[in-house]
Amino acid sequence: MSKGKVILSYSGGLDTSVILAWLIEQGYEVVAFLANIGQEEDFEEIEAKAKKIGASKFVVADVRKQFVEKVCFPAIQANAIYENVYLLGTSLARPVIAEALMKVAEEEGCFAVSHGCTGKGNDQVRFELSFYALKPDVVVIAPWRLPEFFNRFAGRKDLLDYAAEKGIPVTQTKAKPWSTDENLAHISFEAGILEDPNTTPPKDMWKLTVDPTDAPDKPETFSVVFEKGLPVKLVLDDQKKTVTDPVELFLEANAVARRNGVGRIDIVENRFIGIKSRGCYETPGLTVLRNAHIDLEGLTLDREVRAIRDQFVTPTWAKILYNGMYFTPEGEYVRSMIPPSQKTVNGVVRAACYKGSVVILGRSSDTEKLYDETESSMDELTGFSPEDTTGFIAVQAIRIKKYGEAAREKGTTLEL
Amino acid sequence: MSKGKVILSYSGGLDTSVILAWLIEQGYEVVAFLANIGQEEDFEEIEAKAKKIGASKFVVADVRKQFVEKVCFPAIQANAIYENVYLLGTSLARPVIAEALMKVAEEEGCFAVSHGCTGKGNDQVRFELSFYALKPDVVVIAPWRLPEFFNRFAGRKDLLDYAAEKGIPVTQTKAKPWSTDENLAHISFEAGILEDPNTTPPKDMWKLTVDPTDAPDKPETFSVVFEKGLPVKLVLDDQKKTVTDPVELFLEANAVARRNGVGRIDIVENRFIGIKSRGCYETPGLTVLRNAHIDLEGLTLDREVRAIRDQFVTPTWAKILYNGMYFTPEGEYVRSMIPPSQKTVNGVVRAACYKGSVVILGRSSDTEKLYDETESSMDELTGFSPEDTTGFIAVQAIRIKKYGEAAREKGTTLEL
Amino acid sequence: MSKGKVILSYSGGLDTSVILAWLIEQGYEVVAFLANIGQEEDFEEIEAKAKKIGASKFVVADVRKQFVEKVCFPAIQANAIYENVYLLGTSLARPVIAEALMKVAEEEGCFAVSHGCTGKGNDQVRFELSFYALKPDVVVIAPWRLPEFFNRFAGRKDLLDYAAEKGIPVTQTKAKPWSTDENLAHISFEAGILEDPNTTPPKDMWKLTVDPTDAPDKPETFSVVFEKGLPVKLVLDDQKKTVTDPVELFLEANAVARRNGVGRIDIVENRFIGIKSRGCYETPGLTVLRNAHIDLEGLTLDREVRAIRDQFVTPTWAKILYNGMYFTPEGEYVRSMIPPSQKTVNGVVRAACYKGSVVILGRSSDTEKLYDETESSMDELTGFSPEDTTGFIAVQAIRIKKYGEAAREKGTTLEL
Amino acid sequence: MSKGKVILSYSGGLDTSVILAWLIEQGYEVVAFLANIGQEEDFEEIEAKAKKIGASKFVVADVRKQFVEKVCFPAIQANAIYENVYLLGTSLARPVIAEALMKVAEEEGCFAVSHGCTGKGNDQVRFELSFYALKPDVVVIAPWRLPEFFNRFAGRKDLLDYAAEKGIPVTQTKAKPWSTDENLAHISFEAGILEDPNTTPPKDMWKLTVDPTDAPDKPETFSVVFEKGLPVKLVLDDQKKTVTDPVELFLEANAVARRNGVGRIDIVENRFIGIKSRGCYETPGLTVLRNAHIDLEGLTLDREVRAIRDQFVTPTWAKILYNGMYFTPEGEYVRSMIPPSQKTVNGVVRAACYKGSVVILGRSSDTEKLYDETESSMDELTGFSPEDTTGFIAVQAIRIKKYGEAAREKGTTLEL
């Protein structure tokens, strides 16, 4: 008799295939779930494999639109970044996948959820915390954290032996010396030869973007239109092409960045569980759109609103997402702080991609007037009286003169 | 009889030459001061000009070493950046110049200081607040904020007429349609045709860096060694050249970036006085060294120390500097927060410059062991028990399950 | 012929009476404006005085309800406090008065606004910045910053002489050796004998609250009900009285605090213009309601939401208000961050006032279940497995063991 | 044969007595450790009990001086507070005890450490993280998280039975319906009847402080002298007594607060592990000294330094301590941020305690001159020109007028 129905986050790879077979062996009925979040996959082949191994059902959920509209675009609005460099490509996908998976779990009446994440990474945390928020009574079966599983499958050979025994088809291609995770926004590379942080990734590792040295010799120009901080139009100049649908826009932004080698990074980052790990990422479109958004904020966003958002909201937003805390009170709270900051972020940014970099060419806004050429002009005396600044400086100096006087009185010298 | 001795921050340009003559006309004795902070200038020609106009003395102070060691390198340690983009090239120079100038003012017995900054910019604030801190009783004469001056010299023609009248030599070269400020760390371009934020800067405006499209077709690799977050060695691979002296190191970092088109930015920023202005900047070496420093922090800096420094210290450091508040209690306070964060930032970063971008190739540290390949490896079970993570997640989930339960009880659904 | 119509913020005191006469003397038509914001005043007498001096019109605006609902209650929601101690009683009133005044200015067609604030205080800034936001083209006439005024009226005698000359009635009561500002939320005392920060305020200075040593010998208990962080009901136990109307509730909170000596503070604070000043304040009801609100957040607010609100929102909210930046982009932005933090702040707090202090007696919530007796009980093993905590600690320890190991390797000892 | 030597944090209570016996039963040699951190205890009786049960050694470490000087006084300097209310009395003690215990562990050659903390509290985390930092290879034996222990001792009766069996003396006094933790700085009460957050604590629960209604009818005045933010002298006026030794000073501060009913709080707080719990605390001296310190900062600390310290340093300091992260990189980092903020915090605060509250009476500083009576005086025109403020406001208004203009253009009205 079945121990009950489990939903498994299934990728078609060796690990989750073994887990699928193992769960069945343990007496569970298993629904295999796969999200189409823009990764390049042969979904039919994966379905066939899941069924062959014994999944009672296979469900693909197409979450690309949700991913772009509900998470990627808000990340652009928020200028989201983790530890100065990482654009959170993997983290962004997790709540979208979790939500879709838990919806299927509810529909299929699964009491438990299983996944193939290891016990050292961020993804186990991101998935499980989302599962618990969305269905607090769900049971999580994480085989890579169960001694009966990880002791049995201590090496790749054990997995292959079990696959052979269970008749699980194994791709004959040699495994790459790193692991990847891909979605519409990015691909990550980690582990294997990348574990030495001083090893430069081989040229053929990078997948989404052209190598900058192989990219076109001429900058490719384009413009992005934003409304309330969200990209609403992308105009590709060379191709005389204009896109407005969010997913299409995101894909075209990806395309222009990919063919010009834009969006690669290589970092050592701090995982939520307190371990440092090395990751290489390609995040083409997001890099382009985020840069354009930051530029437009210069023109259209009030200084103080920007400062508050930059210092308090953006890093908190990013940390919450990175740590898998999307579906939490603080996640909800911090996300509510973005739209009120973006009311005036309306306008167009002109930019170019060239051999690995994004260059801003200009920006304008029909509706926002915070920037005033005449006023900022050093050559004109309009706008306000220069004498006002004398008073401004005099008042700022009150405190500072006291500081200088105190130093003098105490016989010390202020110095660099 | 002289109204007393004034020190004038003198650049040799039309504005400060007119101010020099005008101050003398007002009855002041004027000491002309010029800092050598790495800008390209003919100092002797400027001295001759000042003397010809009537300065009682001309003093050049070479502050390049101080600039690099006391301000630029600490900026690298702090990852300093303003409004996500601007590396603060001009702001960094101001306290160094102000300190040198006030030292001369004390030596020469000047009761007042004068400068040619306009009434709308940041520099007037940066200079004057520093002057007041260093010598609280100093009198500031800011002609561009005095009606008797700015009404008399309402346009460039008035300045030229006055120059002719006073026998002030004027360079015959046509004025460029923008103004610049240069030092060892950067050059800025603003005003003139740049006041339209949608005008792309002409290719011949950029001065320090090669246009990326004209840069070499092959990435140029190098490595930077850091000790306690400060660059202590730069190794240029192609040239088999190693430099360790701070100024030399900074100049070589500039050189590699300049010949590869690295360090250009173009932004609309928020000045301290509340005006938006457009600036274009070239900050070659600082861009390279700052990127390398950020990368090394990934390998060697504790996560929480980094997060505290990133969120609280870096933006505060940058804002204080940008607003000219270097010599203030809070300036002193925030600067004290950098060295304790950098104890472990020791190691080497390998990188390359290529057609406008900096690429990190790898990093290592002999002394710091926060990164542990075995531990972060997804393939190995060493370091800690995977079961521990189960407990970690379970405890993190306590609060989150409550959040999910409360939503259920209130009949709402958590969603993206 | 009139130079145009000016609205004057008129208090009936000597200063603004002289200003009123002086404005008329300068050729302006003057509308005298007075806000009823809960201060104890004889409004009819003030009107008579204004008319006698020559105001063309006198307008009283009753803003008590707005003050309580739009500003005081949100301040309670935000736990607003400045420099750890000051509950912002004066600052809270300023935007309310400014809005009402500018509304009358528009209705009456006044091109300018005048007030009696001195050139050293916060209030001039608070009023004027609000005026400029609400009517950017308004002209401000601040006599105490105009040399033709402040030189003419250099001392109190000059004011009295002018009053005599203009037939302005002057109260015969001797001026108190401090100045005050009162509204429904508080009264402030500053200047005069209080300028020595070491002078203890005389017992008879305090006005709103009973001296704690004279307060009843028995604690007075009451309870406050909050909905979404706003006080919606106050139950006074002794008096068996329940109030729900916001203004009434606020007045009763004042009453219970006043008769028990609650809400006095005495501080040296930092004004916006960079001067330190000493202020004594009585803020009875706000003290009580804010304390109750903070207590209820302990029971009903998620830890992380609270931490984000506490660290980022509350101090920013307070600083913006203190500095008179209510009607600004950042004011609007930060105010938008309060309601989303208060969704769960629903429940009842029982408390008592006794001889100067507020004591919390207990709290409960029918709707919020974040607190769970069983779970937090040290004596019960329900809720989660104690073994989970082992994993939680083990994961937290990863980073920390590295820290300890690094110290050992470097031969240093971690110590207190 | 012994399984090795374990150090046990031993209190003499039933739990740790049972744990002592149980550890011996498991085959360990046990060193019993007790810190004298100012709690009221009969140390000899506890020693006798430990020996009787079978401890191979009993060590008392007197850490009172360290506790006051290394932790409590720095907490006063930092104005440390958790969740607006809790003065961290228990948290402060933990690193001091842990350090002393690990020192004994090293001396005695113990490979493991054991304690009686439950699996739901903060203390287990605080102790163990400190242990791991100080001795990364230490083994922790936490019986209340071990199934073989907590299943065996599921109720108090099981503990008593085992005590009887092992000949462990049990105090015949009935257990109080709450648990306490006491040190020189405070006592905590939690659990038992306090678990209902709406139950008012019984009058006889409070131990350190007199009930405010029973406190003297006359305020008791005293003054505290601070140097660099640390209390260096306490003068008790009534008793004509002056103390300067840190421990004595702290004890006298306790005494004055205790006899006047000062320092009680009652809150629901958020534990590190994500559970809410209700705690009642008496923190007499710390309350008094912290309030005095905050007051003196008003007089002597620069506004911006204070703001940075208040917003970034104080809450981070408190959170780190509360969560048991004292011996961490970030703990070390944040502690380094306090002394540089306190250079000018020198002076005297006069205050009084009265029936539960602390009242500030005045403050002065011989050395710090940031406060300037003449300057802050509303009645005098010295210090700076009132016209300067006009310029200051005009410059502040630039941004704000734009905000108002934008609203007008978009047809919206700014309102409260």
PDB file of N, CA and C in Angstrom, chain A residues 163-221:
ATOM      1  N   ALA A 163      20.937   3.329 -11.116  1.00  0.00           N
ATOM      2  CA  ALA A 163      20.229   3.648 -12.361  1.00  0.00           C
ATOM      3  C   ALA A 163      20.177   2.417 -13.260  1.00  0.00           C
ATOM      4  N   ALA A 164      21.314   1.737 -13.361  1.00  0.00           N
ATOM      5  CA  ALA A 164      21.373   0.541 -14.204  1.00  0.00           C
ATOM      6  C   ALA A 164      20.391  -0.506 -13.688  1.00  0.00           C
ATOM      7  N   GLU A 165      20.438  -0.685 -12.377  1.00  0.00           N
ATOM      8  CA  GLU A 165      19.559  -1.679 -11.738  1.00  0.00           C
ATOM      9  C   GLU A 165      18.078  -1.376 -11.979  1.00  0.00           C
ATOM     10  N   LYS A 166      17.743  -0.075 -11.907  1.00  0.00           N
ATOM     11  CA  LYS A 166      16.346   0.331 -12.041  1.00  0.00           C
ATOM     12  C   LYS A 166      15.940   0.614 -13.492  1.00  0.00           C
ATOM     13  N   GLY A 167      16.900   0.423 -14.408  1.00  0.00           N
ATOM     14  CA  GLY A 167      16.568   0.688 -15.808  1.00  0.00           C
ATOM     15  C   GLY A 167      16.368   2.152 -16.128  1.00  0.00           C
ATOM     16  N   ILE A 168      17.051   3.013 -15.389  1.00  0.00           N
ATOM     17  CA  ILE A 168      16.943   4.453 -15.656  1.00  0.00           C
ATOM     18  C   ILE A 168      17.897   4.794 -16.788  1.00  0.00           C
ATOM     19  N   PRO A 169      17.374   5.406 -17.839  1.00  0.00           N
ATOM     20  CA  PRO A 169      18.263   5.763 -18.952  1.00  0.00           C
ATOM     21  C   PRO A 169      19.255   6.840 -18.510  1.00  0.00           C
ATOM     22  N   VAL A 170      20.514   6.654 -18.833  1.00  0.00           N
ATOM     23  CA  VAL A 170      21.524   7.642 -18.484  1.00  0.00           C
ATOM     24  C   VAL A 170      22.143   8.183 -19.764  1.00  0.00           C
ATOM     25  N   THR A 171      22.201   9.505 -19.874  1.00  0.00           N
ATOM     26  CA  THR A 171      22.827  10.127 -21.051  1.00  0.00           C
ATOM     27  C   THR A 171      24.279   9.695 -21.113  1.00  0.00           C
ATOM     28  N   GLN A 172      24.696   9.347 -22.340  1.00  0.00           N
ATOM     29  CA  GLN A 172      26.055   8.848 -22.459  1.00  0.00           C
ATOM     30  C   GLN A 172      27.108   9.946 -22.484  1.00  0.00           C
ATOM     31  N   THR A 173      26.640  11.196 -22.710  1.00  0.00           N
ATOM     32  CA  THR A 173      27.606  12.301 -22.741  1.00  0.00           C
ATOM     33  C   THR A 173      28.298  12.393 -21.398  1.00  0.00           C
ATOM     34  N   LYS A 174      29.580  12.692 -21.491  1.00  0.00           N
ATOM     35  CA  LYS A 174      30.371  12.808 -20.277  1.00  0.00           C
ATOM     36  C   LYS A 174      29.873  14.007 -19.461  1.00  0.00           C
ATOM     37  N   ALA A 175      29.779  13.833 -18.182  1.00  0.00           N
ATOM     38  CA  ALA A 175      29.337  14.939 -17.331  1.00  0.00           C
ATOM     39  C   ALA A 175      30.339  16.082 -17.421  1.00  0.00           C
ATOM     40  N   LYS A 176      29.831  17.311 -17.459  1.00  0.00           N
ATOM     41  CA  LYS A 176      30.710  18.474 -17.465  1.00  0.00           C
ATOM     42  C   LYS A 176      31.321  18.658 -16.074  1.00  0.00           C
ATOM     43  N   PRO A 177      32.515  19.221 -16.035  1.00  0.00           N
ATOM     44  CA  PRO A 177      33.175  19.360 -14.735  1.00  0.00           C
ATOM     45  C   PRO A 177      32.677  20.570 -13.941  1.00  0.00           C
ATOM     46  N   TRP A 178      31.388  20.824 -13.983  1.00  0.00           N
ATOM     47  CA  TRP A 178      30.739  21.855 -13.166  1.00  0.00           C
ATOM     48  C   TRP A 178      29.253  21.583 -13.240  1.00  0.00           C
ATOM     49  N   SER A 179      28.479  22.179 -12.418  1.00  0.00           N
ATOM     50  CA  SER A 179      27.031  22.012 -12.530  1.00  0.00           C
ATOM     51  C   SER A 179      26.401  23.350 -12.879  1.00  0.00           C
ATOM     52  N   THR A 180      25.219  23.287 -13.500  1.00  0.00           N
ATOM     53  CA  THR A 180      24.587  24.510 -13.986  1.00  0.00           C
ATOM     54  C   THR A 180      23.133  24.567 -13.540  1.00  0.00           C
ATOM     55  N   ASP A 181      22.618  25.770 -13.539  1.00  0.00           N
ATOM     56  CA  ASP A 181      21.182  25.978 -13.340  1.00  0.00           C
ATOM     57  C   ASP A 181      20.765  27.096 -14.273  1.00  0.00           C
ATOM     58  N   GLU A 182      19.737  26.857 -15.051  1.00  0.00           N
ATOM     59  CA  GLU A 182      19.400  27.819 -16.092  1.00  0.00           C
ATOM     60  C   GLU A 182      17.948  28.242 -16.004  1.00  0.00           C
ATOM     61  N   ASN A 183      17.707  29.497 -16.303  1.00  0.00           N
ATOM     62  CA  ASN A 183      16.339  29.981 -16.491  1.00  0.00           C
ATOM     63  C   ASN A 183      16.363  31.158 -17.462  1.00  0.00           C
ATOM     64  N   LEU A 184      15.209  31.771 -17.636  1.00  0.00           N
ATOM     65  CA  LEU A 184      15.104  32.847 -18.620  1.00  0.00           C
ATOM     66  C   LEU A 184      16.048  34.003 -18.318  1.00  0.00           C
ATOM     67  N   ALA A 185      16.399  34.159 -17.044  1.00  0.00           N
ATOM     68  CA  ALA A 185      17.207  35.320 -16.659  1.00  0.00           C
ATOM     69  C   ALA A 185      18.690  35.036 -16.656  1.00  0.00           C
ATOM     70  N   HIS A 186      19.061  33.767 -16.478  1.00  0.00           N
ATOM     71  CA  HIS A 186      20.493  33.520 -16.309  1.00  0.00           C
ATOM     72  C   HIS A 186      20.826  32.045 -16.331  1.00  0.00           C
ATOM     73  N   ILE A 187      22.117  31.792 -16.350  1.00  0.00           N
ATOM     74  CA  ILE A 187      22.617  30.449 -16.093  1.00  0.00           C
ATOM     75  C   ILE A 187      23.734  30.571 -15.068  1.00  0.00           C
ATOM     76  N   SER A 188      23.782  29.594 -14.168  1.00  0.00           N
ATOM     77  CA  SER A 188      24.866  29.584 -13.181  1.00  0.00           C
ATOM     78  C   SER A 188      25.769  28.390 -13.446  1.00  0.00           C
ATOM     79  N   PHE A 189      27.036  28.561 -13.085  1.00  0.00           N
ATOM     80  CA  PHE A 189      28.006  27.466 -13.145  1.00  0.00           C
ATOM     81  C   PHE A 189      28.689  27.393 -11.799  1.00  0.00           C
ATOM     82  N   GLU A 190      28.730  26.213 -11.222  1.00  0.00           N
ATOM     83  CA  GLU A 190      29.501  26.101  -9.987  1.00  0.00           C
ATOM     84  C   GLU A 190      29.962  24.666  -9.791  1.00  0.00           C
ATOM     85  N   ALA A 191      30.751  24.466  -8.742  1.00  0.00           N
ATOM     86  CA  ALA A 191      31.266  23.150  -8.370  1.00  0.00           C
ATOM     87  C   ALA A 191      32.288  22.643  -9.394  1.00  0.00           C
ATOM     88  N   GLY A 192      32.747  21.438  -9.175  1.00  0.00           N
ATOM     89  CA  GLY A 192      33.736  20.845 -10.069  1.00  0.00           C
ATOM     90  C   GLY A 192      35.015  21.657 -10.129  1.00  0.00           C
ATOM     91  N   ILE A 193      35.495  21.893 -11.343  1.00  0.00           N
ATOM     92  CA  ILE A 193      36.771  22.608 -11.465  1.00  0.00           C
ATOM     93  C   ILE A 193      36.674  24.051 -10.982  1.00  0.00           C
ATOM     94  N   LEU A 194      35.449  24.561 -10.867  1.00  0.00           N
ATOM     95  CA  LEU A 194      35.293  25.950 -10.418  1.00  0.00           C
ATOM     96  C   LEU A 194      35.530  26.097  -8.922  1.00  0.00           C
ATOM     97  N   GLU A 195      35.608  24.976  -8.227  1.00  0.00           N
ATOM     98  CA  GLU A 195      35.776  25.081  -6.772  1.00  0.00           C
ATOM     99  C   GLU A 195      37.098  25.721  -6.374  1.00  0.00           C
ATOM    100  N   ASP A 196      38.085  25.629  -7.259  1.00  0.00           N
ATOM    101  CA  ASP A 196      39.298  26.416  -7.002  1.00  0.00           C
ATOM    102  C   ASP A 196      39.032  27.841  -7.476  1.00  0.00           C
ATOM    103  N   PRO A 197      38.928  28.796  -6.557  1.00  0.00           N
ATOM    104  CA  PRO A 197      38.508  30.144  -6.947  1.00  0.00           C
ATOM    105  C   PRO A 197      39.542  30.865  -7.790  1.00  0.00           C
ATOM    106  N   ASN A 198      40.700  30.253  -7.947  1.00  0.00           N
ATOM    107  CA  ASN A 198      41.735  30.872  -8.763  1.00  0.00           C
ATOM    108  C   ASN A 198      41.784  30.290 -10.171  1.00  0.00           C
ATOM    109  N   THR A 199      40.915  29.311 -10.434  1.00  0.00           N
ATOM    110  CA  THR A 199      40.846  28.751 -11.782  1.00  0.00           C
ATOM    111  C   THR A 199      39.958  29.630 -12.661  1.00  0.00           C
ATOM    112  N   THR A 200      40.519  30.129 -13.736  1.00  0.00           N
ATOM    113  CA  THR A 200      39.720  30.910 -14.684  1.00  0.00           C
ATOM    114  C   THR A 200      38.806  29.955 -15.431  1.00  0.00           C
ATOM    115  N   PRO A 201      37.512  30.274 -15.517  1.00  0.00           N
ATOM    116  CA  PRO A 201      36.596  29.376 -16.218  1.00  0.00           C
ATOM    117  C   PRO A 201      37.043  29.198 -17.669  1.00  0.00           C
ATOM    118  N   PRO A 202      36.976  27.969 -18.192  1.00  0.00           N
ATOM    119  CA  PRO A 202      37.350  27.768 -19.589  1.00  0.00           C
ATOM    120  C   PRO A 202      36.374  28.489 -20.512  1.00  0.00           C
ATOM    121  N   LYS A 203      36.894  28.939 -21.621  1.00  0.00           N
ATOM    122  CA  LYS A 203      36.092  29.706 -22.578  1.00  0.00           C
ATOM    123  C   LYS A 203      34.809  28.976 -22.969  1.00  0.00           C
ATOM    124  N   ASP A 204      34.894  27.635 -23.091  1.00  0.00           N
ATOM    125  CA  ASP A 204      33.714  26.902 -23.568  1.00  0.00           C
ATOM    126  C   ASP A 204      32.689  26.613 -22.468  1.00  0.00           C
ATOM    127  N   MET A 205      32.980  27.053 -21.254  1.00  0.00           N
ATOM    128  CA  MET A 205      31.968  26.886 -20.209  1.00  0.00           C
ATOM    129  C   MET A 205      30.783  27.815 -20.448  1.00  0.00           C
ATOM    130  N   TRP A 206      31.085  29.064 -20.745  1.00  0.00           N
ATOM    131  CA  TRP A 206      30.038  30.063 -20.899  1.00  0.00           C
ATOM    132  C   TRP A 206      29.073  29.633 -21.989  1.00  0.00           C
ATOM    133  N   LYS A 207      27.817  29.767 -21.741  1.00  0.00           N
ATOM    134  CA  LYS A 207      26.836  29.219 -22.665  1.00  0.00           C
ATOM    135  C   LYS A 207      25.944  30.277 -23.311  1.00  0.00           C
ATOM    136  N   LEU A 208      25.441  31.196 -22.513  1.00  0.00           N
ATOM    137  CA  LEU A 208      24.449  32.137 -23.055  1.00  0.00           C
ATOM    138  C   LEU A 208      25.071  33.255 -23.872  1.00  0.00           C
ATOM    139  N   THR A 209      26.228  33.712 -23.455  1.00  0.00           N
ATOM    140  CA  THR A 209      26.808  34.891 -24.102  1.00  0.00           C
ATOM    141  C   THR A 209      28.005  34.529 -24.960  1.00  0.00           C
ATOM    142  N   VAL A 210      28.131  35.262 -26.044  1.00  0.00           N
ATOM    143  CA  VAL A 210      29.309  35.179 -26.902  1.00  0.00           C
ATOM    144  C   VAL A 210      30.516  35.641 -26.094  1.00  0.00           C
ATOM    145  N   ASP A 211      31.666  35.067 -26.347  1.00  0.00           N
ATOM    146  CA  ASP A 211      32.861  35.583 -25.704  1.00  0.00           C
ATOM    147  C   ASP A 211      33.089  37.022 -26.177  1.00  0.00           C
ATOM    148  N   PRO A 212      33.333  37.961 -25.247  1.00  0.00           N
ATOM    149  CA  PRO A 212      33.502  39.351 -25.668  1.00  0.00           C
ATOM    150  C   PRO A 212      34.504  39.525 -26.805  1.00  0.00           C
ATOM    151  N   THR A 213      35.568  38.718 -26.802  1.00  0.00           N
ATOM    152  CA  THR A 213      36.551  38.893 -27.879  1.00  0.00           C
ATOM    153  C   THR A 213      36.002  38.429 -29.241  1.00  0.00           C
ATOM    154  N   ASP A 214      34.940  37.636 -29.213  1.00  0.00           N
ATOM    155  CA  ASP A 214      34.328  37.190 -30.467  1.00  0.00           C
ATOM    156  C   ASP A 214      33.094  38.014 -30.841  1.00  0.00           C
ATOM    157  N   ALA A 215      32.755  38.972 -29.995  1.00  0.00           N
ATOM    158  CA  ALA A 215      31.534  39.752 -30.241  1.00  0.00           C
ATOM    159  C   ALA A 215      31.775  40.751 -31.369  1.00  0.00           C
ATOM    160  N   PRO A 216      30.680  41.292 -31.928  1.00  0.00           N
ATOM    161  CA  PRO A 216      30.808  42.215 -33.072  1.00  0.00           C
ATOM    162  C   PRO A 216      31.741  43.388 -32.751  1.00  0.00           C
ATOM    163  N   ASP A 217      32.352  43.911 -33.798  1.00  0.00           N
ATOM    164  CA  ASP A 217      33.315  44.991 -33.630  1.00  0.00           C
ATOM    165  C   ASP A 217      32.667  46.363 -33.552  1.00  0.00           C
ATOM    166  N   LYS A 218      31.355  46.386 -33.659  1.00  0.00           N
ATOM    167  CA  LYS A 218      30.650  47.658 -33.644  1.00  0.00           C
ATOM    168  C   LYS A 218      29.622  47.634 -32.513  1.00  0.00           C
ATOM    169  N   PRO A 219      29.570  48.701 -31.722  1.00  0.00           N
ATOM    170  CA  PRO A 219      28.552  48.752 -30.660  1.00  0.00           C
ATOM    171  C   PRO A 219      27.152  48.637 -31.242  1.00  0.00           C
ATOM    172  N   GLU A 220      26.289  47.951 -30.543  1.00  0.00           N
ATOM    173  CA  GLU A 220      24.901  47.833 -30.979  1.00  0.00           C
ATOM    174  C   GLU A 220      24.029  48.699 -30.075  1.00  0.00           C
ATOM    175  N   THR A 221      23.327  49.640 -30.690  1.00  0.00           N
ATOM    176  CA  THR A 221      22.546  50.589 -29.882  1.00  0.00           C
ATOM    177  C   THR A 221      21.085  50.181 -29.771  1.00  0.00           C
TER     178      THR A 221
END
